[in-house]
Amino acid sequence: GAVVSQHPSWVICKSGTSVKIECRSLDFQATTMFWYRQFPKQSLMLMATSNEGSKATYEQGVEKDKFLINHASLTLSTLTVTSAHPEDSSFYICSASGARGFRTEAFFGQGTRLTVV
Amino acid sequence: AQRVTQPEKLLSVFKGAPVELKCNYSYSGSPELFWYVQYSRQRLQLLLRHISRESIKGFTADLNKGETSFHLKKPFAQEEDSAMYYCALSGSSNTGKLIFGQGTTLQVKP
């Protein structure tokens, strides 16, 4: 149980286009999902916290108009990179917060590698 | 400021040698500390959390509040332990939001 799936696993897009990445919790309801960005050989940087049915909370320095987050249901959050540029190329990872017993645990998707050319 | 520091980017040991992956944190309240592992081409997965005080795959980690450390240890490294290890911190409310350290690549040589 507690599987989080991201789609697509990788995507290449042209500069100026928009790309949507999906994050789904397959077997549990996730009221909260998180989006991270990981540069090569660097740590995961939290971009935003996504709560079902409300606006996402963005971390300092993350452009909310650039990275649109929608969390329309308890099992799906989407991240749309708008007007992508080569500097947006990165590895994007989502996690979904769910209960395992009496504890809250974050379960991670497999990540999406975005390459903007 | 909330911060997690892993001072070593790469730790290389021989099979059977002891391993210690260092992690220090900065947090004003009572955080929950985690170790996550990422094997090659796999997703991030939870290895252990400090409140469980468990030993997973032979790894243990003790929270030292005085030194604000949460070092990961294993007495005898195995080749299959080779992976990227991330120390992470969650606030006292633990909503699943995590602050990660830079990560340490553990390389266990035969």
JSON list of C-alpha atoms in Angstrom, two decimals:
[
{"chain": "A", "resi": 1, "resn": "GLY", "atom": "CA", "xyz": [0.00, 0.00, 0.00]},
{"chain": "A", "resi": 2, "resn": "ALA", "atom": "CA", "xyz": [0.82, 3.73, 0.02]},
{"chain": "A", "resi": 3, "resn": "VAL", "atom": "CA", "xyz": [1.91, 4.09, -3.59]},
{"chain": "A", "resi": 4, "resn": "VAL", "atom": "CA", "xyz": [2.45, 7.45, -5.23]},
{"chain": "A", "resi": 5, "resn": "SER", "atom": "CA", "xyz": [2.70, 7.62, -8.99]},
{"chain": "A", "resi": 6, "resn": "GLN", "atom": "CA", "xyz": [4.03, 10.47, -11.09]},
{"chain": "A", "resi": 7, "resn": "HIS", "atom": "CA", "xyz": [3.39, 10.93, -14.76]},
{"chain": "A", "resi": 8, "resn": "PRO", "atom": "CA", "xyz": [5.25, 11.34, -16.99]},
{"chain": "A", "resi": 9, "resn": "SER", "atom": "CA", "xyz": [8.56, 9.92, -15.79]},
{"chain": "A", "resi": 10, "resn": "TRP", "atom": "CA", "xyz": [10.37, 12.13, -18.24]},
{"chain": "A", "resi": 11, "resn": "VAL", "atom": "CA", "xyz": [9.44, 14.83, -20.69]},
{"chain": "A", "resi": 12, "resn": "ILE", "atom": "CA", "xyz": [11.27, 16.97, -23.23]},
{"chain": "A", "resi": 13, "resn": "CYS", "atom": "CA", "xyz": [9.62, 20.17, -24.31]},
{"chain": "A", "resi": 14, "resn": "LYS", "atom": "CA", "xyz": [10.42, 23.24, -26.34]},
{"chain": "A", "resi": 15, "resn": "SER", "atom": "CA", "xyz": [11.22, 26.51, -24.70]},
{"chain": "A", "resi": 16, "resn": "GLY", "atom": "CA", "xyz": [8.08, 28.60, -24.23]},
{"chain": "A", "resi": 17, "resn": "THR", "atom": "CA", "xyz": [5.67, 25.70, -23.94]},
{"chain": "A", "resi": 18, "resn": "SER", "atom": "CA", "xyz": [3.92, 24.48, -20.80]},
{"chain": "A", "resi": 19, "resn": "VAL", "atom": "CA", "xyz": [4.26, 21.07, -19.22]},
{"chain": "A", "resi": 20, "resn": "LYS", "atom": "CA", "xyz": [1.92, 19.37, -16.78]},
{"chain": "A", "resi": 21, "resn": "ILE", "atom": "CA", "xyz": [3.13, 16.77, -14.28]},
{"chain": "A", "resi": 22, "resn": "GLU", "atom": "CA", "xyz": [0.66, 14.59, -12.40]},
{"chain": "A", "resi": 23, "resn": "CYS", "atom": "CA", "xyz": [1.03, 13.12, -8.96]},
{"chain": "A", "resi": 24, "resn": "ARG", "atom": "CA", "xyz": [-1.42, 10.48, -7.85]},
{"chain": "A", "resi": 25, "resn": "SER", "atom": "CA", "xyz": [-1.85, 8.60, -4.61]},
{"chain": "A", "resi": 26, "resn": "LEU", "atom": "CA", "xyz": [-3.04, 5.22, -5.83]},
{"chain": "A", "resi": 27, "resn": "ASP", "atom": "CA", "xyz": [-4.32, 3.54, -2.72]},
{"chain": "A", "resi": 28, "resn": "PHE", "atom": "CA", "xyz": [-4.83, 6.20, -0.11]},
{"chain": "A", "resi": 29, "resn": "GLN", "atom": "CA", "xyz": [-6.29, 9.66, 0.21]},
{"chain": "A", "resi": 30, "resn": "ALA", "atom": "CA", "xyz": [-3.75, 12.41, 0.47]},
{"chain": "A", "resi": 31, "resn": "THR", "atom": "CA", "xyz": [-5.05, 15.67, 1.86]},
{"chain": "A", "resi": 32, "resn": "THR", "atom": "CA", "xyz": [-1.60, 17.17, 1.45]},
{"chain": "A", "resi": 33, "resn": "MET", "atom": "CA", "xyz": [0.90, 16.77, -1.35]},
{"chain": "A", "resi": 34, "resn": "PHE", "atom": "CA", "xyz": [4.32, 18.33, -1.68]},
{"chain": "A", "resi": 35, "resn": "TRP", "atom": "CA", "xyz": [6.33, 19.28, -4.74]},
{"chain": "A", "resi": 36, "resn": "TYR", "atom": "CA", "xyz": [10.11, 19.21, -4.67]},
{"chain": "A", "resi": 37, "resn": "ARG", "atom": "CA", "xyz": [12.76, 20.10, -7.18]},
{"chain": "A", "resi": 38, "resn": "GLN", "atom": "CA", "xyz": [16.11, 18.40, -7.35]},
{"chain": "A", "resi": 39, "resn": "PHE", "atom": "CA", "xyz": [19.10, 19.69, -9.28]},
{"chain": "A", "resi": 40, "resn": "PRO", "atom": "CA", "xyz": [21.81, 17.22, -10.33]},
{"chain": "A", "resi": 41, "resn": "LYS", "atom": "CA", "xyz": [23.75, 15.92, -7.35]},
{"chain": "A", "resi": 42, "resn": "GLN", "atom": "CA", "xyz": [21.91, 18.27, -5.03]},
{"chain": "A", "resi": 43, "resn": "SER", "atom": "CA", "xyz": [19.24, 17.94, -2.41]},
{"chain": "A", "resi": 44, "resn": "LEU", "atom": "CA", "xyz": [15.48, 18.11, -2.75]},
{"chain": "A", "resi": 45, "resn": "MET", "atom": "CA", "xyz": [14.19, 21.64, -2.41]},
{"chain": "A", "resi": 46, "resn": "LEU", "atom": "CA", "xyz": [10.58, 22.05, -1.35]},
{"chain": "A", "resi": 47, "resn": "MET", "atom": "CA", "xyz": [8.69, 24.17, -3.86]},
{"chain": "A", "resi": 48, "resn": "ALA", "atom": "CA", "xyz": [5.17, 24.15, -2.54]},
{"chain": "A", "resi": 49, "resn": "THR", "atom": "CA", "xyz": [2.63, 22.47, -0.32]},
{"chain": "A", "resi": 50, "resn": "SER", "atom": "CA", "xyz": [-0.60, 21.48, -1.97]},
{"chain": "A", "resi": 51, "resn": "ASN", "atom": "CA", "xyz": [-3.79, 20.98, 0.01]},
{"chain": "A", "resi": 52, "resn": "GLU", "atom": "CA", "xyz": [-6.88, 19.47, -1.53]},
{"chain": "A", "resi": 53, "resn": "GLY", "atom": "CA", "xyz": [-9.44, 22.06, -2.41]},
{"chain": "A", "resi": 54, "resn": "SER", "atom": "CA", "xyz": [-7.35, 25.11, -1.52]},
{"chain": "A", "resi": 55, "resn": "LYS", "atom": "CA", "xyz": [-4.56, 27.21, -2.94]},
{"chain": "A", "resi": 56, "resn": "ALA", "atom": "CA", "xyz": [-1.05, 25.90, -2.74]},
{"chain": "A", "resi": 57, "resn": "THR", "atom": "CA", "xyz": [1.45, 27.43, -0.35]},
{"chain": "A", "resi": 58, "resn": "TYR", "atom": "CA", "xyz": [4.70, 28.29, -2.11]},
{"chain": "A", "resi": 59, "resn": "GLU", "atom": "CA", "xyz": [8.13, 28.44, -0.56]},
{"chain": "A", "resi": 60, "resn": "GLN", "atom": "CA", "xyz": [10.08, 31.66, -0.69]},
{"chain": "A", "resi": 61, "resn": "GLY", "atom": "CA", "xyz": [11.61, 32.28, -4.07]},
{"chain": "A", "resi": 62, "resn": "VAL", "atom": "CA", "xyz": [9.26, 29.98, -6.00]},
{"chain": "A", "resi": 63, "resn": "GLU", "atom": "CA", "xyz": [7.21, 31.79, -8.62]},
{"chain": "A", "resi": 64, "resn": "LYS", "atom": "CA", "xyz": [3.59, 30.80, -8.22]},
{"chain": "A", "resi": 65, "resn": "ASP", "atom": "CA", "xyz": [2.70, 32.02, -11.70]},
{"chain": "A", "resi": 66, "resn": "LYS", "atom": "CA", "xyz": [5.47, 29.94, -13.14]},
{"chain": "A", "resi": 67, "resn": "PHE", "atom": "CA", "xyz": [4.70, 26.74, -11.29]},
{"chain": "A", "resi": 68, "resn": "LEU", "atom": "CA", "xyz": [0.95, 26.29, -11.17]},
{"chain": "A", "resi": 69, "resn": "ILE", "atom": "CA", "xyz": [-0.29, 23.72, -8.71]},
{"chain": "A", "resi": 70, "resn": "ASN", "atom": "CA", "xyz": [-3.76, 22.25, -8.64]},
{"chain": "A", "resi": 71, "resn": "HIS", "atom": "CA", "xyz": [-5.00, 19.75, -6.08]},
{"chain": "A", "resi": 72, "resn": "ALA", "atom": "CA", "xyz": [-8.53, 19.08, -7.19]},
{"chain": "A", "resi": 73, "resn": "SER", "atom": "CA", "xyz": [-9.07, 15.74, -5.49]},
{"chain": "A", "resi": 74, "resn": "LEU", "atom": "CA", "xyz": [-7.72, 13.70, -2.60]},
{"chain": "A", "resi": 75, "resn": "THR", "atom": "CA", "xyz": [-5.71, 11.55, -4.97]},
{"chain": "A", "resi": 76, "resn": "LEU", "atom": "CA", "xyz": [-4.40, 13.96, -7.58]},
{"chain": "A", "resi": 77, "resn": "SER", "atom": "CA", "xyz": [-2.18, 17.01, -7.62]},
{"chain": "A", "resi": 78, "resn": "THR", "atom": "CA", "xyz": [-0.74, 18.57, -10.76]},
{"chain": "A", "resi": 79, "resn": "LEU", "atom": "CA", "xyz": [2.23, 20.83, -11.31]},
{"chain": "A", "resi": 80, "resn": "THR", "atom": "CA", "xyz": [2.25, 22.87, -14.51]},
{"chain": "A", "resi": 81, "resn": "VAL", "atom": "CA", "xyz": [5.47, 24.52, -15.54]},
{"chain": "A", "resi": 82, "resn": "THR", "atom": "CA", "xyz": [4.33, 27.45, -17.65]},
{"chain": "A", "resi": 83, "resn": "SER", "atom": "CA", "xyz": [6.36, 29.01, -20.44]},
{"chain": "A", "resi": 84, "resn": "ALA", "atom": "CA", "xyz": [9.21, 26.65, -19.70]},
{"chain": "A", "resi": 85, "resn": "HIS", "atom": "CA", "xyz": [12.80, 27.74, -20.18]},
{"chain": "A", "resi": 86, "resn": "PRO", "atom": "CA", "xyz": [16.01, 25.71, -20.16]},
{"chain": "A", "resi": 87, "resn": "GLU", "atom": "CA", "xyz": [16.71, 26.79, -16.58]},
{"chain": "A", "resi": 88, "resn": "ASP", "atom": "CA", "xyz": [13.51, 24.99, -15.55]},
{"chain": "A", "resi": 89, "resn": "SER", "atom": "CA", "xyz": [15.10, 21.71, -16.58]},
{"chain": "A", "resi": 90, "resn": "SER", "atom": "CA", "xyz": [15.26, 19.63, -13.44]},
{"chain": "A", "resi": 91, "resn": "PHE", "atom": "CA", "xyz": [13.99, 16.57, -11.62]},
{"chain": "A", "resi": 92, "resn": "TYR", "atom": "CA", "xyz": [10.60, 17.20, -10.03]},
{"chain": "A", "resi": 93, "resn": "ILE", "atom": "CA", "xyz": [9.40, 14.93, -7.23]},
{"chain": "A", "resi": 94, "resn": "CYS", "atom": "CA", "xyz": [6.08, 14.85, -5.46]},
{"chain": "A", "resi": 95, "resn": "SER", "atom": "CA", "xyz": [5.20, 13.32, -2.15]},
{"chain": "A", "resi": 96, "resn": "ALA", "atom": "CA", "xyz": [1.83, 12.60, -0.62]},
{"chain": "A", "resi": 97, "resn": "SER", "atom": "CA", "xyz": [1.15, 12.70, 3.05]},
{"chain": "A", "resi": 98, "resn": "GLY", "atom": "CA", "xyz": [-0.82, 9.82, 4.45]},
{"chain": "A", "resi": 99, "resn": "ALA", "atom": "CA", "xyz": [-1.39, 7.96, 7.66]},
{"chain": "A", "resi": 100, "resn": "ARG", "atom": "CA", "xyz": [0.45, 4.75, 8.34]},
{"chain": "A", "resi": 101, "resn": "GLY", "atom": "CA", "xyz": [-1.04, 3.49, 11.55]},
{"chain": "A", "resi": 102, "resn": "PHE", "atom": "CA", "xyz": [-1.09, 6.45, 13.87]},
{"chain": "A", "resi": 103, "resn": "ARG", "atom": "CA", "xyz": [1.79, 8.18, 12.18]},
{"chain": "A", "resi": 104, "resn": "THR", "atom": "CA", "xyz": [1.91, 10.59, 9.28]},
{"chain": "A", "resi": 105, "resn": "GLU", "atom": "CA", "xyz": [4.35, 9.58, 6.63]},
{"chain": "A", "resi": 106, "resn": "ALA", "atom": "CA", "xyz": [5.37, 11.07, 3.31]},
{"chain": "A", "resi": 107, "resn": "PHE", "atom": "CA", "xyz": [5.35, 8.71, 0.33]},
{"chain": "A", "resi": 108, "resn": "PHE", "atom": "CA", "xyz": [7.29, 9.73, -2.74]},
{"chain": "A", "resi": 109, "resn": "GLY", "atom": "CA", "xyz": [6.62, 9.48, -6.43]},
{"chain": "A", "resi": 110, "resn": "GLN", "atom": "CA", "xyz": [9.31, 8.23, -8.77]},
{"chain": "A", "resi": 111, "resn": "GLY", "atom": "CA", "xyz": [10.02, 11.72, -10.05]},
{"chain": "A", "resi": 112, "resn": "THR", "atom": "CA", "xyz": [9.73, 13.45, -13.41]},
{"chain": "A", "resi": 113, "resn": "ARG", "atom": "CA", "xyz": [12.77, 14.58, -15.36]},
{"chain": "A", "resi": 114, "resn": "LEU", "atom": "CA", "xyz": [11.97, 17.70, -17.33]},
{"chain": "A", "resi": 115, "resn": "THR", "atom": "CA", "xyz": [14.29, 18.82, -20.10]},
{"chain": "A", "resi": 116, "resn": "VAL", "atom": "CA", "xyz": [13.54, 22.11, -21.82]},
{"chain": "A", "resi": 117, "resn": "VAL", "atom": "CA", "xyz": [15.29, 22.59, -25.16]},
{"chain": "B", "resi": 1, "resn": "ALA", "atom": "CA", "xyz": [16.30, 28.87, 10.58]},
{"chain": "B", "resi": 2, "resn": "GLN", "atom": "CA", "xyz": [15.39, 25.30, 9.79]},
{"chain": "B", "resi": 3, "resn": "ARG", "atom": "CA", "xyz": [18.29, 23.48, 8.23]},
{"chain": "B", "resi": 4, "resn": "VAL", "atom": "CA", "xyz": [19.68, 20.00, 7.77]},
{"chain": "B", "resi": 5, "resn": "THR", "atom": "CA", "xyz": [23.36, 19.56, 7.07]},
{"chain": "B", "resi": 6, "resn": "GLN", "atom": "CA", "xyz": [25.07, 16.47, 5.76]},
{"chain": "B", "resi": 7, "resn": "PRO", "atom": "CA", "xyz": [28.74, 17.37, 5.57]},
{"chain": "B", "resi": 8, "resn": "GLU", "atom": "CA", "xyz": [29.85, 14.46, 3.40]},
{"chain": "B", "resi": 9, "resn": "LYS", "atom": "CA", "xyz": [28.88, 14.26, -0.26]},
{"chain": "B", "resi": 10, "resn": "LEU", "atom": "CA", "xyz": [30.50, 10.88, -0.68]},
{"chain": "B", "resi": 11, "resn": "LEU", "atom": "CA", "xyz": [31.42, 8.18, 1.77]},
{"chain": "B", "resi": 12, "resn": "SER", "atom": "CA", "xyz": [33.33, 5.21, 0.43]},
{"chain": "B", "resi": 13, "resn": "VAL", "atom": "CA", "xyz": [33.96, 2.13, 2.57]},
{"chain": "B", "resi": 14, "resn": "PHE", "atom": "CA", "xyz": [34.83, -1.50, 2.09]},
{"chain": "B", "resi": 15, "resn": "LYS", "atom": "CA", "xyz": [32.32, -4.26, 2.66]},
{"chain": "B", "resi": 16, "resn": "GLY", "atom": "CA", "xyz": [32.20, -5.23, 6.31]},
{"chain": "B", "resi": 17, "resn": "ALA", "atom": "CA", "xyz": [33.49, -1.89, 7.54]},
{"chain": "B", "resi": 18, "resn": "PRO", "atom": "CA", "xyz": [31.45, 0.30, 9.92]},
{"chain": "B", "resi": 19, "resn": "VAL", "atom": "CA", "xyz": [29.53, 3.18, 8.44]},
{"chain": "B", "resi": 20, "resn": "GLU", "atom": "CA", "xyz": [28.49, 6.49, 9.92]},
{"chain": "B", "resi": 21, "resn": "LEU", "atom": "CA", "xyz": [26.63, 9.05, 7.85]},
{"chain": "B", "resi": 22, "resn": "LYS", "atom": "CA", "xyz": [26.59, 12.39, 9.59]},
{"chain": "B", "resi": 23, "resn": "CYS", "atom": "CA", "xyz": [23.58, 14.66, 9.93]},
{"chain": "B", "resi": 24, "resn": "ASN", "atom": "CA", "xyz": [23.19, 17.85, 11.93]},
{"chain": "B", "resi": 25, "resn": "TYR", "atom": "CA", "xyz": [20.08, 19.95, 12.14]},
{"chain": "B", "resi": 26, "resn": "SER", "atom": "CA", "xyz": [18.92, 23.37, 13.18]},
{"chain": "B", "resi": 27, "resn": "TYR", "atom": "CA", "xyz": [15.35, 23.80, 14.38]},
{"chain": "B", "resi": 28, "resn": "SER", "atom": "CA", "xyz": [13.82, 25.93, 17.08]},
{"chain": "B", "resi": 29, "resn": "GLY", "atom": "CA", "xyz": [11.18, 23.48, 18.28]},
{"chain": "B", "resi": 30, "resn": "SER", "atom": "CA", "xyz": [10.96, 19.71, 18.60]},
{"chain": "B", "resi": 31, "resn": "PRO", "atom": "CA", "xyz": [11.50, 18.25, 15.17]},
{"chain": "B", "resi": 32, "resn": "GLU", "atom": "CA", "xyz": [11.03, 14.77, 13.93]},
{"chain": "B", "resi": 33, "resn": "LEU", "atom": "CA", "xyz": [14.09, 13.40, 12.13]},
{"chain": "B", "resi": 34, "resn": "PHE", "atom": "CA", "xyz": [14.19, 10.89, 9.32]},
{"chain": "B", "resi": 35, "resn": "TRP", "atom": "CA", "xyz": [16.63, 9.06, 7.12]},
{"chain": "B", "resi": 36, "resn": "TYR", "atom": "CA", "xyz": [15.55, 8.40, 3.54]},
{"chain": "B", "resi": 37, "resn": "VAL", "atom": "CA", "xyz": [17.38, 6.20, 1.06]},
{"chain": "B", "resi": 38, "resn": "GLN", "atom": "CA", "xyz": [17.38, 6.28, -2.71]},
{"chain": "B", "resi": 39, "resn": "TYR", "atom": "CA", "xyz": [18.77, 3.25, -4.47]},
{"chain": "B", "resi": 40, "resn": "SER", "atom": "CA", "xyz": [19.89, 3.55, -8.06]},
{"chain": "B", "resi": 41, "resn": "ARG", "atom": "CA", "xyz": [16.95, 4.41, -10.34]},
{"chain": "B", "resi": 42, "resn": "GLN", "atom": "CA", "xyz": [14.43, 3.99, -7.55]},
{"chain": "B", "resi": 43, "resn": "ARG", "atom": "CA", "xyz": [12.28, 6.43, -5.68]},
{"chain": "B", "resi": 44, "resn": "LEU", "atom": "CA", "xyz": [13.02, 7.89, -2.32]},
{"chain": "B", "resi": 45, "resn": "GLN", "atom": "CA", "xyz": [11.92, 5.65, 0.52]},
{"chain": "B", "resi": 46, "resn": "LEU", "atom": "CA", "xyz": [11.86, 5.98, 4.26]},
{"chain": "B", "resi": 47, "resn": "LEU", "atom": "CA", "xyz": [14.65, 4.12, 6.02]},
{"chain": "B", "resi": 48, "resn": "LEU", "atom": "CA", "xyz": [13.94, 5.07, 9.60]},
{"chain": "B", "resi": 49, "resn": "ARG", "atom": "CA", "xyz": [12.57, 7.79, 11.83]},
{"chain": "B", "resi": 50, "resn": "HIS", "atom": "CA", "xyz": [13.86, 8.78, 15.23]},
{"chain": "B", "resi": 51, "resn": "ILE", "atom": "CA", "xyz": [10.64, 8.26, 17.14]},
{"chain": "B", "resi": 52, "resn": "SER", "atom": "CA", "xyz": [10.50, 4.61, 16.11]},
{"chain": "B", "resi": 53, "resn": "ARG", "atom": "CA", "xyz": [13.92, 3.80, 17.53]},
{"chain": "B", "resi": 54, "resn": "GLU", "atom": "CA", "xyz": [13.97, 0.86, 15.12]},
{"chain": "B", "resi": 55, "resn": "SER", "atom": "CA", "xyz": [16.84, -0.84, 13.38]},
{"chain": "B", "resi": 56, "resn": "ILE", "atom": "CA", "xyz": [16.16, -1.19, 9.67]},
{"chain": "B", "resi": 57, "resn": "LYS", "atom": "CA", "xyz": [18.51, -3.24, 7.47]},
{"chain": "B", "resi": 58, "resn": "GLY", "atom": "CA", "xyz": [21.02, -3.02, 10.30]},
{"chain": "B", "resi": 59, "resn": "PHE", "atom": "CA", "xyz": [20.97, 0.78, 10.36]},
{"chain": "B", "resi": 60, "resn": "THR", "atom": "CA", "xyz": [20.33, 2.76, 13.50]},
{"chain": "B", "resi": 61, "resn": "ALA", "atom": "CA", "xyz": [20.21, 6.46, 14.25]},
{"chain": "B", "resi": 62, "resn": "ASP", "atom": "CA", "xyz": [20.02, 8.17, 17.60]},
{"chain": "B", "resi": 63, "resn": "LEU", "atom": "CA", "xyz": [18.77, 11.69, 18.05]},
{"chain": "B", "resi": 64, "resn": "ASN", "atom": "CA", "xyz": [21.22, 13.73, 20.10]},
{"chain": "B", "resi": 65, "resn": "LYS", "atom": "CA", "xyz": [19.44, 16.92, 21.03]},
{"chain": "B", "resi": 66, "resn": "GLY", "atom": "CA", "xyz": [22.48, 18.37, 22.76]},
{"chain": "B", "resi": 67, "resn": "GLU", "atom": "CA", "xyz": [24.58, 18.09, 19.62]},
{"chain": "B", "resi": 68, "resn": "THR", "atom": "CA", "xyz": [21.55, 18.51, 17.31]},
{"chain": "B", "resi": 69, "resn": "SER", "atom": "CA", "xyz": [22.68, 15.45, 15.43]},
{"chain": "B", "resi": 70, "resn": "PHE", "atom": "CA", "xyz": [21.03, 12.37, 13.96]},
{"chain": "B", "resi": 71, "resn": "HIS", "atom": "CA", "xyz": [23.86, 10.30, 12.57]},
{"chain": "B", "resi": 72, "resn": "LEU", "atom": "CA", "xyz": [23.10, 7.08, 10.71]},
{"chain": "B", "resi": 73, "resn": "LYS", "atom": "CA", "xyz": [25.19, 4.07, 11.65]},
{"chain": "B", "resi": 74, "resn": "LYS", "atom": "CA", "xyz": [25.69, 0.51, 10.59]},
{"chain": "B", "resi": 75, "resn": "PRO", "atom": "CA", "xyz": [28.35, -1.76, 12.09]},
{"chain": "B", "resi": 76, "resn": "PHE", "atom": "CA", "xyz": [29.06, -3.81, 8.96]},
{"chain": "B", "resi": 77, "resn": "ALA", "atom": "CA", "xyz": [28.38, -2.32, 5.54]},
{"chain": "B", "resi": 78, "resn": "GLN", "atom": "CA", "xyz": [27.08, -4.48, 2.70]},
{"chain": "B", "resi": 79, "resn": "GLU", "atom": "CA", "xyz": [27.44, -3.83, -1.02]},
{"chain": "B", "resi": 80, "resn": "GLU", "atom": "CA", "xyz": [23.67, -3.53, -1.34]},
{"chain": "B", "resi": 81, "resn": "ASP", "atom": "CA", "xyz": [23.79, -0.56, 1.03]},
{"chain": "B", "resi": 82, "resn": "SER", "atom": "CA", "xyz": [25.32, 1.53, -1.76]},
{"chain": "B", "resi": 83, "resn": "ALA", "atom": "CA", "xyz": [22.83, 4.33, -2.35]},
{"chain": "B", "resi": 84, "resn": "MET", "atom": "CA", "xyz": [22.09, 7.99, -1.75]},
{"chain": "B", "resi": 85, "resn": "TYR", "atom": "CA", "xyz": [21.06, 8.78, 1.82]},
{"chain": "B", "resi": 86, "resn": "TYR", "atom": "CA", "xyz": [19.15, 11.86, 2.84]},
{"chain": "B", "resi": 87, "resn": "CYS", "atom": "CA", "xyz": [18.61, 13.12, 6.33]},
{"chain": "B", "resi": 88, "resn": "ALA", "atom": "CA", "xyz": [15.36, 15.05, 6.68]},
{"chain": "B", "resi": 89, "resn": "LEU", "atom": "CA", "xyz": [13.51, 17.06, 9.28]},
{"chain": "B", "resi": 90, "resn": "SER", "atom": "CA", "xyz": [9.84, 17.64, 9.87]},
{"chain": "B", "resi": 91, "resn": "GLY", "atom": "CA", "xyz": [8.31, 20.15, 12.23]},
{"chain": "B", "resi": 92, "resn": "SER", "atom": "CA", "xyz": [6.58, 19.09, 15.41]},
{"chain": "B", "resi": 93, "resn": "SER", "atom": "CA", "xyz": [3.20, 18.99, 13.69]},
{"chain": "B", "resi": 94, "resn": "ASN", "atom": "CA", "xyz": [4.58, 16.57, 11.09]},
{"chain": "B", "resi": 95, "resn": "THR", "atom": "CA", "xyz": [2.29, 17.12, 8.16]},
{"chain": "B", "resi": 96, "resn": "GLY", "atom": "CA", "xyz": [4.67, 15.28, 5.87]},
{"chain": "B", "resi": 97, "resn": "LYS", "atom": "CA", "xyz": [6.52, 18.44, 4.87]},
{"chain": "B", "resi": 98, "resn": "LEU", "atom": "CA", "xyz": [10.24, 17.71, 4.91]},
{"chain": "B", "resi": 99, "resn": "ILE", "atom": "CA", "xyz": [13.44, 19.70, 4.86]},
{"chain": "B", "resi": 100, "resn": "PHE", "atom": "CA", "xyz": [16.24, 17.67, 3.35]},
{"chain": "B", "resi": 101, "resn": "GLY", "atom": "CA", "xyz": [19.95, 17.63, 3.81]},
{"chain": "B", "resi": 102, "resn": "GLN", "atom": "CA", "xyz": [22.23, 17.68, 0.80]},
{"chain": "B", "resi": 103, "resn": "GLY", "atom": "CA", "xyz": [22.49, 13.92, 0.71]},
{"chain": "B", "resi": 104, "resn": "THR", "atom": "CA", "xyz": [25.44, 11.56, 1.07]},
{"chain": "B", "resi": 105, "resn": "THR", "atom": "CA", "xyz": [26.33, 8.93, -1.48]},
{"chain": "B", "resi": 106, "resn": "LEU", "atom": "CA", "xyz": [27.42, 5.77, 0.24]},
{"chain": "B", "resi": 107, "resn": "GLN", "atom": "CA", "xyz": [29.66, 3.56, -1.85]},
{"chain": "B", "resi": 108, "resn": "VAL", "atom": "CA", "xyz": [30.42, 0.12, -0.45]},
{"chain": "B", "resi": 109, "resn": "LYS", "atom": "CA", "xyz": [33.29, -1.54, -2.24]},
{"chain": "B", "resi": 110, "resn": "PRO", "atom": "CA", "xyz": [33.71, -5.31, -2.37]}
]
